[in-house]
Coordinates of C-alpha atoms and ligand atoms in Angstrom, one line a residue:
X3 CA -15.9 17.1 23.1
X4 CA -11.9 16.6 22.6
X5 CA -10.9 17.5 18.7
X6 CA -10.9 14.7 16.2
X7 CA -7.7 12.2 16.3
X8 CA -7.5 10.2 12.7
X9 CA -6.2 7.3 11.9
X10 CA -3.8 8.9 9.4
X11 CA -3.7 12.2 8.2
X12 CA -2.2 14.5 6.0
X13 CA 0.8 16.0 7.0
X14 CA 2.6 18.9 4.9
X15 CA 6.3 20.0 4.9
X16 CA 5.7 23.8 4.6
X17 CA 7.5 23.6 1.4
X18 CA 4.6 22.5 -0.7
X19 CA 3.2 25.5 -1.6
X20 CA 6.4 27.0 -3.2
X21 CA 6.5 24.3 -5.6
X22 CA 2.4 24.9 -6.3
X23 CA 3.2 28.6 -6.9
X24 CA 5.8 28.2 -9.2
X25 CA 3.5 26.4 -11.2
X26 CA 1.4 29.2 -11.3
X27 CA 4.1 31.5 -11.9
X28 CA 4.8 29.1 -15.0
X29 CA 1.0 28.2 -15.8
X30 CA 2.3 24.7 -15.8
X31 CA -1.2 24.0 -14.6
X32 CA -1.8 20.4 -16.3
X33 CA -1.0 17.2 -16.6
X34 CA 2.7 17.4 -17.1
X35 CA 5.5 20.2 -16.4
X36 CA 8.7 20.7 -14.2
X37 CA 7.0 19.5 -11.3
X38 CA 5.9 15.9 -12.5
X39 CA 9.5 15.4 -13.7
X40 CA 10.8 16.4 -10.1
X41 CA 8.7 14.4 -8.6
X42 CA 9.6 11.5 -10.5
X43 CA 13.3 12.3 -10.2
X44 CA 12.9 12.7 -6.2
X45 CA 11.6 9.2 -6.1
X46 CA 14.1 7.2 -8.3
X47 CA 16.9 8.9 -6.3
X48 CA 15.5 7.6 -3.5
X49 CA 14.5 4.3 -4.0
X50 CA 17.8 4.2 -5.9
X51 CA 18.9 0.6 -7.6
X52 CA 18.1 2.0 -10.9
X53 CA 14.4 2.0 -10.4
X54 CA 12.5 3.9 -13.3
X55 CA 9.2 6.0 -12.1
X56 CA 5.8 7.1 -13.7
X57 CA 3.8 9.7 -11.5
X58 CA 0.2 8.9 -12.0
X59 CA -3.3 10.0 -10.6
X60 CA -3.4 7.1 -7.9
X61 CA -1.9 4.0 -6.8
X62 CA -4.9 2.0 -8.0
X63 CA -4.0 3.6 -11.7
X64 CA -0.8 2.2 -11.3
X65 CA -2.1 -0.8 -10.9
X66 CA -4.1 -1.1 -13.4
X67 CA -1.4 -0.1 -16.0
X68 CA 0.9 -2.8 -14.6
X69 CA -1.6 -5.5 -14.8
X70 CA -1.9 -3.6 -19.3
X71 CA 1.9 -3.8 -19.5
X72 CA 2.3 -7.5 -18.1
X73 CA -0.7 -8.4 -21.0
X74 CA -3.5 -9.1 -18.6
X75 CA -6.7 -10.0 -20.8
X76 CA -10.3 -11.3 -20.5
X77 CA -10.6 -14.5 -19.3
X78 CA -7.1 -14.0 -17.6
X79 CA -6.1 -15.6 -13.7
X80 CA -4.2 -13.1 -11.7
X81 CA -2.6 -13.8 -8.0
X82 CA -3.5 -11.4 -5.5
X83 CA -3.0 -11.7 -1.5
X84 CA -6.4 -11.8 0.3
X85 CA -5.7 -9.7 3.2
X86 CA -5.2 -6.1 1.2
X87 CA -7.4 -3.0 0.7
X88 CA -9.7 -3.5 -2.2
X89 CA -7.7 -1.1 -4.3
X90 CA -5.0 -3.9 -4.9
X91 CA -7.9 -6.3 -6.9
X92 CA -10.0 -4.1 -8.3
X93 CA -7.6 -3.2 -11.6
X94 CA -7.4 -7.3 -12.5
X95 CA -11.0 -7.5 -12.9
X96 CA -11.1 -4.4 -14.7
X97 CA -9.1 -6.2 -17.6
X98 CA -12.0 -9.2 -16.9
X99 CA -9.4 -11.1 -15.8
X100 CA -9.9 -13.2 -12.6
X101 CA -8.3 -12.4 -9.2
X102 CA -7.1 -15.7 -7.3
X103 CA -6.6 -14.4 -3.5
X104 CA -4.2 -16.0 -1.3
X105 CA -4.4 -15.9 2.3
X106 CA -1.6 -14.9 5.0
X107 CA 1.6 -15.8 7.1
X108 CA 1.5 -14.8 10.7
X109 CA 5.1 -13.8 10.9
X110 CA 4.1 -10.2 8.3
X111 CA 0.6 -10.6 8.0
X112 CA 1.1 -10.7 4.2
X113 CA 1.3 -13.8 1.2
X114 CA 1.5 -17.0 2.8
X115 CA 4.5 -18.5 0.3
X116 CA 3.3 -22.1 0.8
X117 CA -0.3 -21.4 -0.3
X118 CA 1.2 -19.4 -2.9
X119 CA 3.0 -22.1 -4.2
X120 CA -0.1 -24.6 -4.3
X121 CA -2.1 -22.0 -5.6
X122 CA 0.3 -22.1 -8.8
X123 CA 0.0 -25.8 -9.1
X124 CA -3.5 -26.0 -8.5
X125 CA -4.0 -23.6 -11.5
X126 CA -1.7 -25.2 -13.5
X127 CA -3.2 -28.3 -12.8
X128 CA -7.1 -26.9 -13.3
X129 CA -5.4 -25.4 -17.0
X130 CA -4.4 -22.2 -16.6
X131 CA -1.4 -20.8 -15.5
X132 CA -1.4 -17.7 -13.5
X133 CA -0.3 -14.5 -15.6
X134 CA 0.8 -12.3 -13.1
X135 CA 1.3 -12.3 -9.0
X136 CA 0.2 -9.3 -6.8
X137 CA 1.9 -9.4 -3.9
X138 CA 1.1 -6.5 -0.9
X139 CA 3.5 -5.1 1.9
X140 CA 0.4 -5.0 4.5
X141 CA 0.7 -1.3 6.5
X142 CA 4.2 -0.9 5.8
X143 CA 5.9 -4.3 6.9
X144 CA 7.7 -6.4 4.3
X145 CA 6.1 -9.4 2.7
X146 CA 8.5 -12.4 3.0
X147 CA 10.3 -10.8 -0.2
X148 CA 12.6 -13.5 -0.9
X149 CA 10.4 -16.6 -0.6
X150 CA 8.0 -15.1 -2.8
X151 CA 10.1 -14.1 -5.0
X152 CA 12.0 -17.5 -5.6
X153 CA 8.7 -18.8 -6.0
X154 CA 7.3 -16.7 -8.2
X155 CA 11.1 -16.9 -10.4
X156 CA 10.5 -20.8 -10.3
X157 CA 7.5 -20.9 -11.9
X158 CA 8.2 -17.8 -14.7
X159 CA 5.2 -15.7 -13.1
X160 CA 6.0 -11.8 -12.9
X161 CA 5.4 -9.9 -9.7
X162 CA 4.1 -6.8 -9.0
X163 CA 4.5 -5.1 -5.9
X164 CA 1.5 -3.7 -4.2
X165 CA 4.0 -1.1 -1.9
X166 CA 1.1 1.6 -1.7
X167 CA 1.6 1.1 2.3
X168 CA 5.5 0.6 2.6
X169 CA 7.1 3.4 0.9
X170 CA 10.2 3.8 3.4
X171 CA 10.3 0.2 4.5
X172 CA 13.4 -2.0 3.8
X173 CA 14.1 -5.5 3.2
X174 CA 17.4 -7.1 3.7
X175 CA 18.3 -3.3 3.6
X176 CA 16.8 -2.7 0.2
X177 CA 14.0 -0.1 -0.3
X178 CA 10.1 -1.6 -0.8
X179 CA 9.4 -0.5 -4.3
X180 CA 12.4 -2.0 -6.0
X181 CA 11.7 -5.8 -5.5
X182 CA 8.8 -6.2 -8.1
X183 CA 8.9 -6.6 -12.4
X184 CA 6.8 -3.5 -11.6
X185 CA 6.0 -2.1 -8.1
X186 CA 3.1 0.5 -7.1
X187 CA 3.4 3.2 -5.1
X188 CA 0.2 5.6 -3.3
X189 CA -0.3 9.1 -2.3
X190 CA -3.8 8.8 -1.1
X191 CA -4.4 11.1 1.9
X192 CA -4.0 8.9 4.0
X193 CA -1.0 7.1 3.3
X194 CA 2.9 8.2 4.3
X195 CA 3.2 10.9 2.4
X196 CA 0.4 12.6 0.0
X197 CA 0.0 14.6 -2.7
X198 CA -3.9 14.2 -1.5
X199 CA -4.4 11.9 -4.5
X200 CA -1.4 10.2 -6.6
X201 CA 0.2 7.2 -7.1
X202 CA 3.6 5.9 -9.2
X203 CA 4.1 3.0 -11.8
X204 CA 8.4 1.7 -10.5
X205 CA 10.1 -0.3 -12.8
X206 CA 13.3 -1.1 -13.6
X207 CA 12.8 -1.7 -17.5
X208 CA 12.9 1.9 -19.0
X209 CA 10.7 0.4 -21.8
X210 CA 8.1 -0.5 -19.3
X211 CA 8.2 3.3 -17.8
X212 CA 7.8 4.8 -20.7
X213 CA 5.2 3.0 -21.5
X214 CA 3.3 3.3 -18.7
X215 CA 3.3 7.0 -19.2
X216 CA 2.6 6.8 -22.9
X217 CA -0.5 4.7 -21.5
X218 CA -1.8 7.4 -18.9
X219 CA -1.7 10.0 -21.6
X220 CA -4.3 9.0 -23.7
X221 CA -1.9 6.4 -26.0
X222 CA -1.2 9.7 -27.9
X223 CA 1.6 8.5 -30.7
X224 CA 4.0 10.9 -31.8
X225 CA 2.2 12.7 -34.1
X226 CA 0.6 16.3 -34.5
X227 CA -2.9 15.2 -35.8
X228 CA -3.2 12.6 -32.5
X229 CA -2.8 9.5 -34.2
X230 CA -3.7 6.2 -31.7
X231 CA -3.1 2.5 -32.7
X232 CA -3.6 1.8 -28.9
X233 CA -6.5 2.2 -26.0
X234 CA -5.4 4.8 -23.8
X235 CA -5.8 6.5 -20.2
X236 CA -5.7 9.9 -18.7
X237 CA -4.1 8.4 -15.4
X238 CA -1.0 11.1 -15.3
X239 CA -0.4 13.5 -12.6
X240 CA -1.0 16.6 -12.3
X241 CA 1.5 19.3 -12.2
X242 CA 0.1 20.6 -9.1
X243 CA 0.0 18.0 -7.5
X244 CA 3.1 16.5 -8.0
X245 CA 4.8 20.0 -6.6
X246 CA 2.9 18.6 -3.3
X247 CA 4.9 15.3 -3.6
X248 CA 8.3 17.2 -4.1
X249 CA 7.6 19.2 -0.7
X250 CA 6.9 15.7 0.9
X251 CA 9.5 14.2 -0.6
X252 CA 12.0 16.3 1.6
X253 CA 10.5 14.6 4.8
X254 CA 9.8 10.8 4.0
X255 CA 12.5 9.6 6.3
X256 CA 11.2 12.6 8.9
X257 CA 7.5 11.0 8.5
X258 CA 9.1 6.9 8.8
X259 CA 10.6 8.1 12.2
X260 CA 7.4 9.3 13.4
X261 CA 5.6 6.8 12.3
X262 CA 8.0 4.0 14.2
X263 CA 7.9 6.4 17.3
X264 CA 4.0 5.9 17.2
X265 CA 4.8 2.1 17.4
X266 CA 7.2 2.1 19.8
X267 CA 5.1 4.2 22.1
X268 CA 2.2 2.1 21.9
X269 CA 4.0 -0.9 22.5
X270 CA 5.9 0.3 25.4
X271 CA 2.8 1.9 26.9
X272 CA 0.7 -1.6 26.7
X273 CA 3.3 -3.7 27.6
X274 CA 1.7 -5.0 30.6
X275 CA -1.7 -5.6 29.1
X276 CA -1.3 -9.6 28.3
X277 CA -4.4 -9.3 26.0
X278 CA -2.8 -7.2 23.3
X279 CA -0.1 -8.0 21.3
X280 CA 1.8 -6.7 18.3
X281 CA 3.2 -7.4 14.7
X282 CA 7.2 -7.6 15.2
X283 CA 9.7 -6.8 12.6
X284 CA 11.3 -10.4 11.4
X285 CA 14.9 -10.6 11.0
X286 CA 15.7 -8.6 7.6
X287 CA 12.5 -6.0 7.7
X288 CA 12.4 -2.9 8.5
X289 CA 8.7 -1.7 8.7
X290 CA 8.0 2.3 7.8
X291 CA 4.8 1.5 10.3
X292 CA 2.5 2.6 8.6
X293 CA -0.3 1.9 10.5
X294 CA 0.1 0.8 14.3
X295 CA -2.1 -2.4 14.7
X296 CA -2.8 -4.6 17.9
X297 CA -4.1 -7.8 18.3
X298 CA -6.7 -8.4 21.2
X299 CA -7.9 -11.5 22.3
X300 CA -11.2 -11.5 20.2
X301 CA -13.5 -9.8 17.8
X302 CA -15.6 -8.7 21.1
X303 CA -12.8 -7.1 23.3
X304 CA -11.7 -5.5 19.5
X305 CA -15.4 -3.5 19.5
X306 CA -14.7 -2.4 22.7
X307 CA -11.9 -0.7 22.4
X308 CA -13.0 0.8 18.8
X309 CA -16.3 1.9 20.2
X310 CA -14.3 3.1 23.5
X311 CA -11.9 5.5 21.5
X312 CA -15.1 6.8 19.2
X313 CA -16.1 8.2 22.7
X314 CA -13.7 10.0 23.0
X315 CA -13.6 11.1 19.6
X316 CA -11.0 8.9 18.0
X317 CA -10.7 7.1 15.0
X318 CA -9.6 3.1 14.4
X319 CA -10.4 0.5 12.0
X320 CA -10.6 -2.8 12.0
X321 CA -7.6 -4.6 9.8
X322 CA -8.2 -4.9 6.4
X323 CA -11.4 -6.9 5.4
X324 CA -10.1 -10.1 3.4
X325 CA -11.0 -9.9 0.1
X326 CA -12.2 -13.5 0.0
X327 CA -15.0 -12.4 2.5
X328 CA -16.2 -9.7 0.5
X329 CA -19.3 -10.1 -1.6
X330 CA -18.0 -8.6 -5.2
X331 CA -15.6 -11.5 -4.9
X332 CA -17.4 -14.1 -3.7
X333 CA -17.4 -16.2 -6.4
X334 CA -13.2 -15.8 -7.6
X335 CA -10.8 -19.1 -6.3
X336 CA -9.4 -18.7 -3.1
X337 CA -6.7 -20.6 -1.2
X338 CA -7.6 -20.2 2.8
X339 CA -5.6 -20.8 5.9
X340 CA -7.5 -18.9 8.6
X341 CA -4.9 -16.8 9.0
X342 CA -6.6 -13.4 7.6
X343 CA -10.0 -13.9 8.6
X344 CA -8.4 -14.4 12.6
X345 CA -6.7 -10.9 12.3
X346 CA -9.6 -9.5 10.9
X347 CA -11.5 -11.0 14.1
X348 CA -8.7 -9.9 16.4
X349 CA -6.7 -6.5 14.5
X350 CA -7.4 -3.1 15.2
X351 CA -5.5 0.1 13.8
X352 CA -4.6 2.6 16.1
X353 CA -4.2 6.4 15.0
X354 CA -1.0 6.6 13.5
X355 CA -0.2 9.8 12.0
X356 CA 3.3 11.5 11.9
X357 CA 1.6 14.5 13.1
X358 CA 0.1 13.3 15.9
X359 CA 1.1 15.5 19.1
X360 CA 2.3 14.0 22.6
X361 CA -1.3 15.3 23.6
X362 CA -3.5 13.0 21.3
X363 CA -1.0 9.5 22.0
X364 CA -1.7 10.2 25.9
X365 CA -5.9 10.3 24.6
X366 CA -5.8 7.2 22.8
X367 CA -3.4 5.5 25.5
X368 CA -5.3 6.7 28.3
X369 CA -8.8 5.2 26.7
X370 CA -7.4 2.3 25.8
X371 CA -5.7 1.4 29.5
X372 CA -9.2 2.7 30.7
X373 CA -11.0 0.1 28.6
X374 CA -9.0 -2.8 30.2
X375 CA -9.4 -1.3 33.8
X376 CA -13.3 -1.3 33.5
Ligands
LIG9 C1 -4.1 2.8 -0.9 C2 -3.8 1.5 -1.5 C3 -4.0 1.3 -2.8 C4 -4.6 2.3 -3.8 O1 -3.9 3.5 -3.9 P1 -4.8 4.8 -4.4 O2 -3.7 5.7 -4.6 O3 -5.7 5.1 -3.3 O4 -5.5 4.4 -5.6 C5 -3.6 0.0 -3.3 N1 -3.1 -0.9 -2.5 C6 -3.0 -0.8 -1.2 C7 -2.5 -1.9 -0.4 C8 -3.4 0.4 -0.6 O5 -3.3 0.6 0.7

């Protein structure tokens, strides 16, 4: 049997491990040192635009302290686009607020402005305006930034920016991660770059930052004897860790190349196959491709592909489940188009790893022209 090929997996610098052994050399081996200020550092230069950063223990943490910050409580409504990985809704109900999904445009695969728009009016209408909007850049392409935006400006709701997915994606030549009151950033595993599990709080109100820091450390006040007046988290990063992030940091726009390549190669390589199509870049986006997806003709022809890559040892996965369709959140408001539930019929990811080698593409090509030629 041919070696595993992933969907998307780690891929280190080499330079990693200097930054992990001068932690050692320091015994900065916690929660906070050199490292986690790098890190932080590293990412406001590069998203630039005066963007503040909070290095935390995942994406999903970051989340979560957005959703504290922007005073989220029981019996709360919170936005959320339907078509996302769980991650992006779990946080609101963990403040027992109630998520509101929203279904999809088929021009990004992401929030559908007019049903976002309804959506508000609806609430308003039913008594209770939404407190907060969570809108994601779905595997790496650019949500329609502006409409949503304008939107959610219109009606005073604040945005956060589910950019777990897109770090290294632009729109209108500005960096994903700087649009939102407060964006959130991943570095799962699996996502562009890793620090096998992290994730960042951006904002550009300094206030916010630091207290989305002061919130992953326990709420500790200034004070010798640990004095709290708050409820507090131990959602920072580790020191460790973040010397991972600073080695990956040196590659990002490397890994975005590769990532686009992956695209492009699949695209050009199918281009005669009528049945599968792909996700273009609008006018204004610039997609850091995080994940290559297709679109085949239905949810039969999708198996058959995935099940004809697993022989030969390959990983895909469906698009992201819609969160609407999911039991946990069966009963939570929903505004539907079709949209989401048809690329979840139709999507597939491909592998889409910057390290993938010429050798693997050809394997998942080669199956995959196979597949039509049976
Ligand atoms: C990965 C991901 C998250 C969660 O990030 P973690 O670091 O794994 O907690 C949130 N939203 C989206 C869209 C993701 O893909």
């Amino acid at each position: 049997m041919d070696s595993k090929i992933w969907l998307s997996s780690p891929h280190m610098s080499g330079s990693e491990q200097s930054y992990i052994q001068t932690a050692f050399d320091t015994n900065w081996i916690a929660p906070l040192g050199p490292n986690v200020n790098g890190f932080e550092s590293d990412i406001q230069n590069y998203l630039s635009d005066n963007s503040f950063v909070s290095a935390l223990s995942s994406g999903t943490a970051a989340l979560h302290l957005a959703l504290i910050i922007l005073d989220v409580k029981q019996g709360d409504e919170v936005i959320c686009q339907s078509k996302t990985f769980s991650a992006s809704a779990n946080p609101i109900v963990y403040q027992g607020a109630t998520p509101v999904f929203i279904d999809s445009e088929e021009e990004t695969w992401s929030m559908s402005p007019e049903l976002l728009e309804e959506a508000i009016n609806d609430r308003i209408k039913k008594g209770k305006k939404p407190k907060a909007i969570i809108a994601v850049h779905l595997y790496g392409m650019p949500y329609k930034v502006e409409e949503i935006h304008n939107i959610a400006k219109a009606y005073n709701i604040p945005v956060i920016e589910d950019s777990a997915e897109s770090l290294g994606s632009t729109y209108k030549g500005k960096k994903c991660g700087t649009f939102g009151d407060i964006a959130i950033l991943s570095f799962n595993g699996n996502k562009i770059i890793t620090t096998s599990g992290g994730g960042a709080l951006v904002t550009k109100n300094e206030e916010w930052r630091q207290k989305a820091t002061f919130l992953a450390t326990q709420a500790r006040e200034n004070a010798v004897e640990y004095h709290h007046k708050s409820i507090g988290y131990n959602y920072r990063m580790s020191n460790i860790l973040a010397g991972i992030g600073r080695g990956q940091m040196k590659v990002i726009d490397e890994r975005v190349k590769a990532r686009r390549k992956n695209h492009d190669t699949y695209k050009s390589e199918f281009k005669d196959i009528k049945e599968l199509t792909f996700l273009n870049e609008p006018k204004d986006a610039f997609s850091n491709r995080w994940l290559s997806c297709i679109l085949t003709p239905s949810e039969e022809v999708r198996e058959g592909i995935r099940l004809r890559l697993l022989e030969d040892n390959i990983e895909s996965r469906p698009l992201w489940k819609p969160m609407h369709l999911q039991p946990v959140f069966k009963s939570c408001p929903s505004y539907i188009n079709g949209v989401s539930d048809d690329l979840f019929e139709k999507g597939l990811c491909l592998p889409s790893g910057s390290n993938l080698t010429e050798n693997e593409i050809n394997r998942v090509i080669s199956a995959i022209k196979t597949y039509f030629r049976a």
